[in-house]
PDB file of C-alpha atoms in Angstrom:
ATOM      1  CA  MET A 217      99.418 103.634 108.972  1.00  0.00           C
ATOM      2  CA  ALA A 218     100.493 100.023 109.944  1.00  0.00           C
ATOM      3  CA  GLU A 219     100.707  98.519 106.539  1.00  0.00           C
ATOM      4  CA  HIS A 220     102.003 101.220 105.377  1.00  0.00           C
ATOM      5  CA  GLU A 221     105.020 100.685 107.189  1.00  0.00           C
ATOM      6  CA  ALA A 222     104.502  96.938 106.255  1.00  0.00           C
ATOM      7  CA  CYS A 223     104.785  97.557 102.800  1.00  0.00           C
ATOM      8  CA  ILE A 224     107.873  99.626 103.006  1.00  0.00           C
ATOM      9  CA  LEU A 225     110.148  97.320 104.971  1.00  0.00           C
ATOM     10  CA  GLY A 226     109.808  94.527 102.651  1.00  0.00           C
ATOM     11  CA  LEU A 227     109.954  96.679  99.824  1.00  0.00           C
ATOM     12  CA  ARG A 228     113.416  97.910 101.950  1.00  0.00           C
ATOM     13  CA  LEU A 229     114.305  94.608 102.368  1.00  0.00           C
ATOM     14  CA  ALA A 230     113.690  93.477  98.411  1.00  0.00           C
ATOM     15  CA  VAL A 231     115.745  96.475  97.402  1.00  0.00           C
ATOM     16  CA  ASP A 232     118.669  95.693  99.314  1.00  0.00           C
ATOM     17  CA  MET A 233     118.376  91.945  97.660  1.00  0.00           C
ATOM     18  CA  GLY A 234     118.490  92.811  94.444  1.00  0.00           C
ATOM     19  CA  VAL A 235     114.805  92.525  93.730  1.00  0.00           C
ATOM     20  CA  GLN A 236     113.778  93.260  90.056  1.00  0.00           C
ATOM     21  CA  LYS A 237     110.826  92.870  89.974  1.00  0.00           C
ATOM     22  CA  VAL A 238     107.631  92.429  92.409  1.00  0.00           C
ATOM     23  CA  LEU A 239     104.001  91.017  93.201  1.00  0.00           C
ATOM     24  CA  VAL A 240     103.112  93.544  96.103  1.00  0.00           C
ATOM     25  CA  LEU A 241      99.755  91.308  97.730  1.00  0.00           C
ATOM     26  CA  GLY A 242      98.258  93.162 100.684  1.00  0.00           C
ATOM     27  CA  ASP A 243      94.654  93.214 102.227  1.00  0.00           C
ATOM     28  CA  SER A 244      95.003  97.311 102.620  1.00  0.00           C
ATOM     29  CA  ASN A 245      92.107  98.290  99.365  1.00  0.00           C
ATOM     30  CA  LEU A 246      93.006 101.275 100.921  1.00  0.00           C
ATOM     31  CA  LEU A 247      97.081 101.393  99.969  1.00  0.00           C
ATOM     32  CA  VAL A 248      97.088  99.158  96.688  1.00  0.00           C
ATOM     33  CA  HIS A 249      94.459 102.581  95.210  1.00  0.00           C
ATOM     34  CA  GLN A 250      96.887 105.030  96.880  1.00  0.00           C
ATOM     35  CA  ILE A 251      99.934 103.551  95.634  1.00  0.00           C
ATOM     36  CA  GLN A 252      99.009 102.981  92.142  1.00  0.00           C
ATOM     37  CA  GLY A 253      97.601 106.459  92.003  1.00  0.00           C
ATOM     38  CA  GLU A 254      93.864 105.907  91.390  1.00  0.00           C
ATOM     39  CA  TRP A 255      92.248 107.247  94.695  1.00  0.00           C
ATOM     40  CA  GLU A 256      93.717 110.592  95.996  1.00  0.00           C
ATOM     41  CA  THR A 257      95.725 110.126  99.888  1.00  0.00           C
ATOM     42  CA  ARG A 258      93.547 113.005 101.719  1.00  0.00           C
ATOM     43  CA  ASP A 259      95.028 112.098 105.108  1.00  0.00           C
ATOM     44  CA  LEU A 260      98.214 113.882 105.704  1.00  0.00           C
ATOM     45  CA  LYS A 261      99.933 111.955 107.458  1.00  0.00           C
ATOM     46  CA  LEU A 262      99.473 108.875 105.091  1.00  0.00           C
ATOM     47  CA  ILE A 263     101.754 111.198 102.007  1.00  0.00           C
ATOM     48  CA  PRO A 264     104.385 110.371 103.388  1.00  0.00           C
ATOM     49  CA  TYR A 265     104.028 106.976 103.200  1.00  0.00           C
ATOM     50  CA  ARG A 266     102.306 107.338 100.046  1.00  0.00           C
ATOM     51  CA  GLN A 267     106.001 109.364  98.335  1.00  0.00           C
ATOM     52  CA  CYS A 268     107.686 106.840 100.357  1.00  0.00           C
ATOM     53  CA  LEU A 269     106.612 103.699  98.681  1.00  0.00           C
ATOM     54  CA  HIS A 270     106.751 105.558  95.288  1.00  0.00           C
ATOM     55  CA  ASP A 271     109.821 106.387  95.277  1.00  0.00           C
ATOM     56  CA  LEU A 272     110.775 102.752  96.070  1.00  0.00           C
ATOM     57  CA  SER A 273     108.545 101.374  93.875  1.00  0.00           C
ATOM     58  CA  GLN A 274     110.798 103.563  91.131  1.00  0.00           C
ATOM     59  CA  GLN A 275     113.908 101.118  92.038  1.00  0.00           C
ATOM     60  CA  PHE A 276     112.140  97.918  90.189  1.00  0.00           C
ATOM     61  CA  ARG A 277     112.337  96.522  86.726  1.00  0.00           C
ATOM     62  CA  SER A 278     108.809  95.221  87.285  1.00  0.00           C
ATOM     63  CA  ILE A 279     106.023  96.057  90.692  1.00  0.00           C
ATOM     64  CA  GLU A 280     102.780  95.363  90.427  1.00  0.00           C
ATOM     65  CA  PHE A 281     100.207  95.774  93.939  1.00  0.00           C
ATOM     66  CA  ARG A 282      97.656  93.819  93.806  1.00  0.00           C
ATOM     67  CA  HIS A 283      93.840  93.971  96.553  1.00  0.00           C
ATOM     68  CA  ILE A 284      93.411  90.579  98.326  1.00  0.00           C
ATOM     69  CA  PRO A 285      90.265  90.947 100.358  1.00  0.00           C
ATOM     70  CA  ARG A 286      90.855  89.886 103.887  1.00  0.00           C
ATOM     71  CA  ILE A 287      88.037  86.810 103.741  1.00  0.00           C
ATOM     72  CA  HIS A 288      91.204  85.783 101.922  1.00  0.00           C
ATOM     73  CA  ASN A 289      94.152  86.618 103.096  1.00  0.00           C
ATOM     74  CA  GLN A 290      95.238  83.798 105.002  1.00  0.00           C
ATOM     75  CA  VAL A 291      98.459  83.104 102.758  1.00  0.00           C
ATOM     76  CA  VAL A 292      98.804  86.461 103.282  1.00  0.00           C
ATOM     77  CA  ASP A 293      98.840  86.649 106.699  1.00  0.00           C
ATOM     78  CA  ASN A 294     100.883  83.485 107.101  1.00  0.00           C
ATOM     79  CA  LEU A 295     103.649  84.876 104.428  1.00  0.00           C
ATOM     80  CA  ALA A 296     103.303  87.775 107.045  1.00  0.00           C
ATOM     81  CA  THR A 297     105.103  85.749 109.634  1.00  0.00           C
ATOM     82  CA  LEU A 298     107.610  83.588 107.853  1.00  0.00           C
ATOM     83  CA  ALA A 299     108.561  87.432 107.102  1.00  0.00           C
ATOM     84  CA  SER A 300     108.907  88.599 110.356  1.00  0.00           C
ATOM     85  CA  MET A 301     110.898  85.547 111.361  1.00  0.00           C
ATOM     86  CA  LEU A 302     113.913  85.788 108.600  1.00  0.00           C
ATOM     87  CA  HIS A 303     116.258  87.951 110.322  1.00  0.00           C
ATOM     88  CA  HIS A 304     117.811  89.903 107.299  1.00  0.00           C
ATOM     89  CA  SER A 305     121.855  90.761 107.215  1.00  0.00           C
ATOM     90  CA  ASP A 306     123.742  92.862 104.087  1.00  0.00           C
ATOM     91  CA  LYS A 307     125.053  89.939 101.924  1.00  0.00           C
ATOM     92  CA  ALA A 308     121.393  87.991 103.579  1.00  0.00           C
ATOM     93  CA  TYR A 309     120.263  85.605 100.585  1.00  0.00           C
ATOM     94  CA  VAL A 310     116.717  84.429 101.043  1.00  0.00           C
ATOM     95  CA  ASP A 311     115.753  81.155  98.677  1.00  0.00           C
ATOM     96  CA  PRO A 312     112.144  82.375  96.696  1.00  0.00           C
ATOM     97  CA  LEU A 313     108.957  80.119  98.446  1.00  0.00           C
ATOM     98  CA  HIS A 314     107.952  78.234  96.997  1.00  0.00           C
ATOM     99  CA  ILE A 315     103.394  77.039  96.793  1.00  0.00           C
ATOM    100  CA  GLN A 316     101.445  74.888  96.080  1.00  0.00           C
ATOM    101  CA  VAL A 317      97.819  74.677  96.209  1.00  0.00           C
ATOM    102  CA  ARG A 318      96.478  71.548  96.729  1.00  0.00           C
ATOM    103  CA  ASP A 319      93.044  70.116  96.742  1.00  0.00           C
ATOM    104  CA  GLN A 320      93.250  68.729 100.567  1.00  0.00           C
ATOM    105  CA  HIS A 321      94.294  69.544 103.832  1.00  0.00           C
ATOM    106  CA  ALA A 322      99.094  68.787 103.061  1.00  0.00           C
ATOM    107  CA  CYS A 323      98.307  66.530 106.156  1.00  0.00           C
ATOM    108  CA  CYS A 324      96.490  63.875 104.073  1.00  0.00           C
ATOM    109  CA  ASN A 325      99.026  64.499 102.033  1.00  0.00           C
ATOM    110  CA  VAL A 326     101.287  63.317 104.281  1.00  0.00           C
ATOM    111  CA  VAL A 327      99.736  59.835 105.421  1.00  0.00           C
ATOM    112  CA  GLU A 328     100.105  56.291 103.376  1.00  0.00           C
ATOM    113  CA  ASP A 329      97.564  53.734 104.083  1.00  0.00           C
ATOM    114  CA  GLU A 330      99.082  50.635 106.719  1.00  0.00           C
ATOM    115  CA  LEU A 331      96.910  47.984 105.590  1.00  0.00           C
ATOM    116  CA  ASP A 332      97.294  45.496 108.608  1.00  0.00           C
ATOM    117  CA  VAL A 333      98.058  47.146 110.373  1.00  0.00           C
ATOM    118  CA  GLU A 334      96.958  46.417 114.452  1.00  0.00           C
ATOM    119  CA  LEU A 335      94.778  51.089 115.318  1.00  0.00           C
ATOM    120  CA  TRP A 336      97.142  52.851 117.124  1.00  0.00           C
ATOM    121  CA  PHE A 337      95.568  52.167 120.837  1.00  0.00           C
ATOM    122  CA  HIS A 338      95.535  48.266 120.427  1.00  0.00           C
ATOM    123  CA  ASP A 339      98.247  47.572 122.450  1.00  0.00           C
ATOM    124  CA  ILE A 340      96.097  49.988 125.342  1.00  0.00           C
ATOM    125  CA  ARG A 341      92.872  48.598 124.573  1.00  0.00           C
ATOM    126  CA  GLU A 342      94.212  45.129 125.444  1.00  0.00           C
TER     127      GLU A 342
END
């Protein structure tokens, strides 16, 4: 139920901001298949959530739901954390996030080689 509520909140925010194209990434296989109509929603508590998601989905020019297995959802978790830190008002504008996939850790991309420089602990050792 929490993933349904999070999805609804995210889509309402997108509607409020005038977003027209949405890609929803989620780690709930159940939610993704139910909202796409591929699986039946049997739990009576979830039917109103599914209907709300369906109604919200109609407000976008393009919307796609994709399942991300939990083992691969580190980016999803990080985006959810970022989204929870955003403060939204009626006239808020949020710059799009540009995500780059690197072949090494980010800290390696900012470290520059220092040639002929003493190690950081040199003065302590001396």
